[in-house]
XYZ file of N, CA and C in Angstrom:
516
model
N 8.762 -6.325 -32.310
C 8.556 -7.003 -31.220
C 7.279 -6.419 -30.489
N 6.431 -7.404 -30.254
C 5.198 -6.262 -29.277
C 5.013 -7.490 -27.878
N 4.641 -6.608 -27.243
C 4.463 -6.991 -25.764
C 2.865 -6.216 -25.529
N 2.220 -6.644 -24.590
C 0.933 -6.046 -23.991
C 1.738 -5.385 -22.447
N 2.535 -5.793 -21.810
C 3.031 -4.947 -20.960
C 3.782 -4.006 -20.985
N 3.395 -2.846 -20.447
C 3.870 -1.619 -20.754
C 5.385 -1.290 -20.250
N 5.582 -1.817 -19.213
C 6.930 -1.884 -18.511
C 7.925 -2.555 -19.037
N 7.688 -4.023 -19.844
C 8.480 -4.432 -20.585
C 8.704 -3.953 -21.892
N 7.603 -3.434 -22.209
C 7.787 -2.718 -23.586
C 8.624 -1.791 -23.414
N 8.967 -0.475 -22.640
C 9.544 0.037 -22.205
C 11.432 -0.163 -21.904
N 11.158 -1.508 -21.612
C 12.551 -1.885 -21.423
C 12.865 -2.521 -23.030
N 11.905 -3.223 -23.688
C 12.189 -3.294 -24.957
C 13.014 -1.981 -25.950
N 11.913 -1.092 -25.569
C 12.386 -0.050 -26.382
C 13.520 0.712 -26.153
N 14.394 0.431 -24.518
C 15.180 1.147 -24.407
C 16.415 0.104 -25.117
N 16.380 -1.003 -25.435
C 17.272 -2.082 -26.103
C 17.302 -1.774 -27.571
N 16.459 -1.296 -28.311
C 16.186 -1.217 -29.560
C 16.121 0.528 -30.048
N 17.366 0.551 -30.467
C 17.497 2.043 -30.948
C 16.144 2.785 -31.531
N 15.872 1.786 -32.787
C 14.572 2.010 -33.617
C 13.405 1.706 -33.424
N 13.048 1.604 -31.786
C 11.820 1.087 -31.629
C 10.962 2.687 -32.137
N 9.686 2.237 -32.131
C 8.413 3.373 -32.771
C 8.374 4.618 -32.054
N 8.367 4.047 -30.699
C 7.964 4.559 -29.294
C 9.196 4.429 -28.258
N 10.156 5.389 -28.472
C 11.163 5.374 -27.250
C 11.074 5.212 -26.018
N 11.854 4.499 -25.355
C 11.848 3.860 -23.943
C 11.113 5.488 -22.938
N 11.786 6.305 -23.618
C 11.907 7.755 -22.714
C 10.402 8.086 -22.753
N 9.954 8.039 -24.018
C 8.285 8.708 -24.337
C 7.398 7.460 -23.625
N 7.777 6.265 -23.899
C 7.082 5.635 -22.780
C 6.439 5.709 -21.618
N 7.846 5.736 -20.795
C 7.664 6.534 -19.244
C 7.118 7.366 -19.123
N 7.125 8.385 -20.018
C 6.468 9.705 -19.753
C 4.935 9.377 -19.782
N 4.671 8.724 -20.702
C 3.377 8.431 -20.887
C 2.872 7.654 -19.656
N 3.466 6.479 -19.039
C 3.159 5.851 -18.164
C 2.907 6.552 -16.822
N 3.915 7.479 -16.773
C 4.006 8.251 -15.010
C 2.588 9.556 -15.569
N 1.676 9.268 -15.073
C 0.519 9.928 -15.546
C 0.557 11.454 -14.794
N 1.491 11.610 -13.585
C 2.059 12.809 -13.021
C 3.264 13.762 -13.907
N 3.257 13.382 -14.993
C 4.216 14.056 -16.006
C 3.189 14.721 -16.805
N 1.906 14.038 -17.525
C 1.290 14.949 -18.250
C 0.060 15.354 -17.381
N -0.658 14.696 -16.886
C -1.890 15.133 -16.073
C -1.719 16.843 -15.586
N -1.228 17.170 -15.234
C -0.983 18.827 -15.161
C -0.964 19.712 -16.038
N -0.726 19.208 -17.059
C -0.810 20.045 -18.559
C -2.146 19.724 -19.514
N -2.593 18.569 -19.144
C -3.429 17.789 -20.428
C -4.910 17.145 -19.471
N -4.507 17.003 -18.341
C -5.674 16.293 -17.895
C -6.929 17.322 -16.705
N -7.781 16.881 -16.416
C -8.419 17.481 -15.627
C -8.223 17.809 -14.398
N -8.913 18.769 -13.601
C -8.141 18.899 -12.060
C -8.183 17.791 -11.330
N -7.550 17.357 -10.141
C -6.917 16.120 -9.611
C -6.412 16.197 -8.451
N -6.362 15.499 -7.655
C -5.483 15.183 -6.485
C -4.824 14.012 -6.316
N -3.625 14.097 -5.524
C -2.546 12.996 -5.720
C -2.760 12.570 -4.130
N -3.027 11.351 -3.943
C -2.816 10.754 -2.363
C -2.239 9.528 -2.316
N -1.957 9.208 -1.122
C -1.313 7.705 -0.858
C -2.100 7.024 0.212
N -3.001 7.600 0.739
C -3.903 7.085 2.129
C -4.688 7.219 1.950
N -5.682 6.340 2.534
C -7.310 6.616 2.582
C -7.851 7.382 3.402
N -6.683 7.764 4.502
C -7.414 8.636 5.447
C -7.581 10.287 4.782
N -7.142 10.671 3.829
C -7.128 11.948 3.291
C -8.260 11.965 2.120
N -9.082 11.179 2.262
C -10.081 11.406 0.761
C -11.300 11.950 1.354
N -11.530 12.227 2.439
C -12.587 13.244 2.991
C -12.069 14.772 2.891
N -10.954 14.828 2.557
C -10.299 16.124 2.370
C -10.523 16.590 0.900
N -10.772 15.635 0.129
C -10.605 16.111 -1.394
C -11.426 17.058 -1.887
N -11.415 18.108 -2.420
C -12.351 19.132 -2.599
C -12.856 18.688 -3.906
N -12.601 17.856 -4.934
C -13.441 17.354 -5.565
C -14.626 16.758 -5.310
N -16.249 16.541 -6.663
C -17.211 15.853 -5.926
C -17.209 14.560 -6.722
N -17.280 13.440 -5.364
C -17.674 12.154 -6.355
C -19.162 12.039 -7.445
N -19.100 11.269 -8.354
C -18.239 10.212 -8.420
C -16.909 10.634 -9.012
N -15.554 9.716 -8.389
C -14.783 9.968 -9.082
C -14.039 8.871 -9.867
N -12.779 8.828 -10.387
C -12.148 8.063 -11.206
C -10.869 8.157 -10.629
N -10.262 6.777 -9.897
C -9.471 6.835 -9.240
C -8.315 6.100 -10.228
N -7.127 6.714 -10.171
C -6.158 6.284 -11.193
C -5.057 6.245 -10.236
N -4.266 5.123 -10.612
C -3.125 4.898 -10.024
C -1.988 5.972 -11.117
N -0.958 6.407 -9.984
C 0.023 7.573 -10.590
C 0.645 7.072 -11.762
N 1.467 5.762 -11.579
C 1.833 5.160 -12.692
C 0.586 4.105 -13.173
N 0.524 3.989 -14.703
C -0.308 3.303 -15.472
C -0.232 1.894 -15.383
N -1.415 1.423 -14.611
C -1.204 -0.404 -14.242
C -2.585 -1.303 -14.545
N -3.380 0.201 -15.054
C -4.837 -1.097 -15.485
C -5.597 -1.240 -14.287
N -5.281 -0.707 -13.619
C -5.944 -0.715 -11.828
C -7.234 1.041 -11.740
N -7.666 1.034 -12.647
C -8.164 2.761 -12.687
C -9.962 1.826 -12.192
N -10.400 2.589 -11.587
C -11.659 2.297 -10.564
C -12.630 3.855 -10.919
N -13.851 3.459 -10.817
C -14.721 4.478 -10.854
C -15.727 4.379 -9.407
N -15.610 5.295 -8.360
C -16.450 5.163 -7.166
C -17.274 6.289 -6.808
N -18.339 6.187 -6.120
C -19.130 6.834 -6.054
C -19.401 7.556 -4.642
N -18.578 7.347 -3.761
C -18.557 7.707 -2.738
C -17.259 7.549 -1.757
N -17.227 7.990 -0.811
C -15.922 8.245 -0.007
C -15.697 6.920 0.429
N -16.669 5.921 1.035
C -16.391 4.730 1.443
C -15.799 3.900 0.307
N -16.357 3.936 -0.869
C -15.658 3.441 -1.957
C -13.977 3.838 -2.376
N -13.802 4.852 -2.186
C -12.587 5.563 -2.729
C -11.780 4.975 -1.435
N -12.190 4.873 0.148
C -11.178 4.388 0.881
C -11.073 2.844 0.676
N -11.912 2.405 0.543
C -11.884 0.475 0.049
C -10.668 0.423 -1.240
N -10.879 0.908 -2.187
C -10.011 0.934 -3.677
C -8.467 1.228 -2.852
N -8.442 2.626 -2.377
C -7.299 2.901 -1.936
C -6.531 1.744 -0.597
N -7.340 1.610 0.224
C -6.691 0.601 0.939
C -6.412 -0.940 0.531
N -7.369 -1.247 -0.048
C -6.611 -2.654 -1.177
C -5.126 -1.941 -2.039
N -4.886 -0.765 -2.646
C -3.899 -1.011 -3.377
C -2.646 -0.604 -2.378
N -3.089 -0.224 -1.083
C -1.947 -0.270 -0.398
C -1.384 -1.231 -0.059
N -2.247 -2.492 0.153
C -1.570 -3.646 0.555
C -1.347 -4.430 -0.472
N -1.087 -4.216 -1.789
C -0.822 -4.747 -2.907
C 0.824 -4.725 -3.104
N 1.624 -5.807 -3.338
C 3.130 -5.804 -3.369
C 3.835 -4.951 -4.164
N 3.040 -4.340 -5.259
C 3.410 -3.498 -6.259
C 3.548 -1.947 -5.512
N 4.980 -1.322 -5.338
C 4.985 -0.050 -4.602
C 4.304 0.906 -5.556
N 4.002 0.734 -6.915
C 3.651 1.663 -7.727
C 2.284 1.964 -7.833
N 1.410 1.068 -7.450
C -0.303 1.013 -6.931
C -0.259 1.553 -5.691
N 0.722 2.344 -5.172
C 0.209 3.196 -3.723
C -0.097 4.585 -3.808
N 0.232 5.112 -4.771
C 0.041 6.457 -5.241
C -1.362 6.421 -6.302
N -2.458 7.412 -5.756
C -3.652 7.529 -6.232
C -3.960 8.916 -6.987
N -4.138 8.773 -7.912
C -4.889 10.050 -8.364
C -6.296 10.505 -8.362
N -6.819 11.257 -7.675
C -8.444 11.133 -7.924
C -8.893 12.625 -8.984
N -10.009 11.973 -9.521
C -10.274 13.150 -10.550
C -11.761 12.964 -10.410
N -12.924 13.714 -11.092
C -14.027 13.666 -11.332
C -14.021 12.507 -12.490
N -14.964 11.958 -12.368
C -15.824 11.050 -13.829
C -15.811 11.477 -14.756
N -15.456 11.500 -15.730
C -15.764 12.441 -16.959
C -17.583 11.700 -17.529
N -17.974 12.992 -18.077
C -19.278 12.171 -18.479
C -19.512 11.063 -19.641
N -18.151 11.615 -20.525
C -18.161 10.683 -21.339
C -16.302 10.257 -21.945
N -16.169 9.436 -22.184
C -14.678 9.137 -22.451
C -14.533 8.590 -24.286
N -13.800 9.644 -24.759
C -13.575 9.063 -26.372
C -12.191 8.608 -26.553
N -12.103 7.526 -26.902
C -10.535 6.652 -27.053
C -10.179 6.931 -29.065
N -9.187 7.649 -28.753
C -8.736 8.034 -30.222
C -6.954 7.254 -30.402
N -7.089 6.717 -31.278
C -5.758 6.483 -31.663
C -4.897 7.378 -32.211
N -4.179 7.803 -32.014
C -3.305 9.255 -32.570
C -1.972 8.650 -32.725
N -1.420 8.992 -34.128
C -0.451 8.615 -34.563
C 0.221 10.074 -35.008
N 1.409 10.605 -34.844
C 2.342 11.789 -34.879
C 2.039 12.016 -36.533
N 1.730 13.593 -36.440
C 1.687 13.867 -37.953
C 0.225 13.969 -38.550
N -0.688 12.913 -37.968
C -2.065 12.811 -38.517
C -2.682 12.940 -37.389
N -2.586 13.544 -36.230
C -3.621 13.904 -35.510
C -3.466 15.416 -34.553
N -4.487 16.218 -34.840
C -4.387 17.610 -34.092
C -5.156 17.551 -32.962
N -5.135 18.690 -32.446
C -6.039 18.821 -31.021
C -5.237 18.424 -29.922
N -5.851 18.164 -28.734
C -5.329 17.908 -27.402
C -4.215 16.186 -27.744
N -5.175 15.217 -28.064
C -4.142 14.528 -28.544
C -2.721 14.440 -29.065
N -2.925 15.182 -30.436
C -1.740 15.614 -30.988
C -0.972 16.228 -30.145
N -1.161 17.092 -29.554
C -0.546 18.008 -28.488
C 0.421 17.154 -27.751
N -0.549 16.488 -26.723
C 0.122 15.222 -26.101
C 1.151 14.445 -26.403
N 1.032 13.913 -27.463
C 1.980 13.068 -28.554
C 3.191 13.779 -28.663
N 3.152 15.094 -29.384
C 4.615 16.053 -29.344
C 5.095 16.300 -28.154
N 4.262 16.389 -26.832
C 4.891 16.755 -25.614
C 5.852 15.763 -24.949
N 4.892 14.178 -24.974
C 5.481 13.225 -24.594
C 6.355 12.536 -25.151
N 6.686 12.820 -26.412
C 7.490 12.557 -27.584
C 7.172 11.125 -28.034
N 6.462 10.950 -28.123
C 5.603 9.994 -28.635
C 5.267 9.902 -30.070
N 5.385 8.732 -30.930
C 4.811 8.286 -32.253
C 3.297 8.190 -32.587
N 3.018 7.224 -31.439
C 1.409 6.922 -31.429
C 1.093 6.303 -30.188
N -0.094 6.660 -29.950
C -0.530 6.009 -28.801
C -2.141 5.971 -28.780
N -2.627 5.110 -27.666
C -4.182 5.400 -27.957
C -4.650 6.481 -26.577
N -5.354 7.417 -26.827
C -5.410 8.520 -26.165
C -6.969 8.820 -25.622
N -7.333 8.295 -24.078
C -8.562 8.598 -23.759
C -9.063 10.342 -23.480
N -9.836 10.765 -23.896
C -10.373 11.717 -23.868
C -11.724 11.777 -23.014
N -11.440 12.719 -21.661
C -12.764 12.575 -21.030
C -13.452 13.984 -21.233
N -15.012 14.015 -21.525
C -15.727 14.875 -21.551
C -16.061 15.189 -20.252
N -16.256 16.741 -19.849
C -16.534 16.982 -18.623
C -16.977 18.675 -19.005
N -17.962 19.036 -18.000
C -18.868 20.180 -18.630
C -18.069 21.415 -18.794
N -16.737 21.141 -18.104
C -15.917 22.573 -18.615
C -15.081 21.856 -19.668
N -15.464 21.067 -20.367
C -14.646 20.876 -21.602
C -13.885 19.457 -21.538
N -13.029 19.087 -22.544
C -12.162 18.365 -22.741
C -10.755 17.941 -22.365
N -10.413 17.042 -21.468
C -9.002 16.755 -20.758
C -8.922 15.134 -21.145
N -7.512 14.886 -21.021
C -6.969 13.484 -21.140
C -6.765 12.922 -19.777
N -7.602 11.926 -19.897
C -7.577 10.811 -18.941
C -6.689 9.725 -18.599
N -6.088 9.425 -20.195
C -5.306 8.278 -19.884
C -4.762 8.242 -21.478
N -3.344 7.486 -21.365
C -2.901 7.721 -22.493
C -2.117 5.952 -22.393
N -2.619 5.548 -23.439
C -1.713 3.929 -23.657
C -0.655 3.981 -24.765
N 0.378 3.948 -24.476
C 2.029 4.340 -25.349
C 1.832 2.830 -26.205
N 1.426 1.777 -25.627
C 1.529 0.498 -26.541
C 0.133 0.082 -26.067
N -0.909 0.657 -27.423
C -2.296 0.221 -27.582
C -2.301 -1.222 -28.208
N -3.289 -2.058 -28.077
C -3.594 -2.981 -29.168
C -3.905 -2.617 -30.684
N -2.977 -3.653 -31.603
C -3.223 -2.980 -32.579
C -4.176 -3.539 -33.852
N -5.035 -2.981 -34.327
C -5.973 -4.162 -35.730
C -5.263 -3.771 -36.692
N -6.083 -4.426 -37.836
C -5.459 -4.012 -38.852
C -5.283 -2.610 -39.884
N -6.331 -1.879 -39.072
C -6.544 -0.761 -39.480
C -5.181 0.421 -38.446
N -4.965 -0.018 -37.393
C -4.174 0.941 -36.666
C -2.425 0.307 -37.152
N -2.725 -0.814 -37.489
C -1.473 -1.595 -38.103
C -0.755 -0.696 -39.271
N -1.911 -0.656 -40.288
C -1.482 0.272 -41.343
C -1.239 1.798 -41.249
N -1.990 2.229 -40.564
C -1.282 3.878 -40.082
C 0.040 3.902 -39.410
N 0.411 3.272 -38.677
C 1.628 3.089 -38.226
C 2.476 2.700 -39.039
N 2.264 1.534 -40.075
C 3.045 1.394 -41.302
C 3.568 2.308 -42.131
N 2.530 3.027 -42.211
C 2.473 4.585 -43.005
C 3.642 5.663 -42.660
N 3.129 5.539 -41.212
C 4.434 6.464 -40.338
C 5.758 5.864 -40.426
N 6.096 5.020 -40.007
C 7.082 4.044 -40.130
C 7.816 4.333 -41.624
N 7.411 4.339 -43.244
C 7.741 4.019 -44.017
C 7.786 5.850 -44.167
N 7.204 6.858 -43.618
C 7.160 8.064 -44.175
C 8.883 8.655 -43.297
N 8.719 7.809 -42.042
C 10.241 8.586 -41.559
C 11.153 7.608 -41.803
N 11.353 6.668 -42.813
C 12.584 5.781 -43.142
C 13.009 6.427 -44.142
């Protein structure tokens, strides 16, 4: 059973013992504050637009929600950040109210990672979160590479589905 809704995906995974990614692993990936301290760039977590001026990181910024919601934005100024955060605070979704501020990466590389078939930062993150597969967004910064996003229920094209089928067959 597949869904594009990450939270529904975690619910389905909790219902079925043989889900490829467990509900716990999906929740770990969706909660960015679970993995950002170890795998992400320097960041600040805020919930009010009033503290934007106090952020020590220089813009442009990537503003991500603490829980993965697909609302990430790039802003180039304090005013832009305040506007985005104010909008999130008016949303009915309480998960939108906590914002993570990090510098915008110079480049983002997306990696479809399958446990046992990928090394480096993406493989390390999969092992730490308990994921069997995910799409990992690696941000390139002047100081190195850091993970800026993990999608535990990525879109699957034919090539990705084949990699995943191989994983399932190996584990059977």
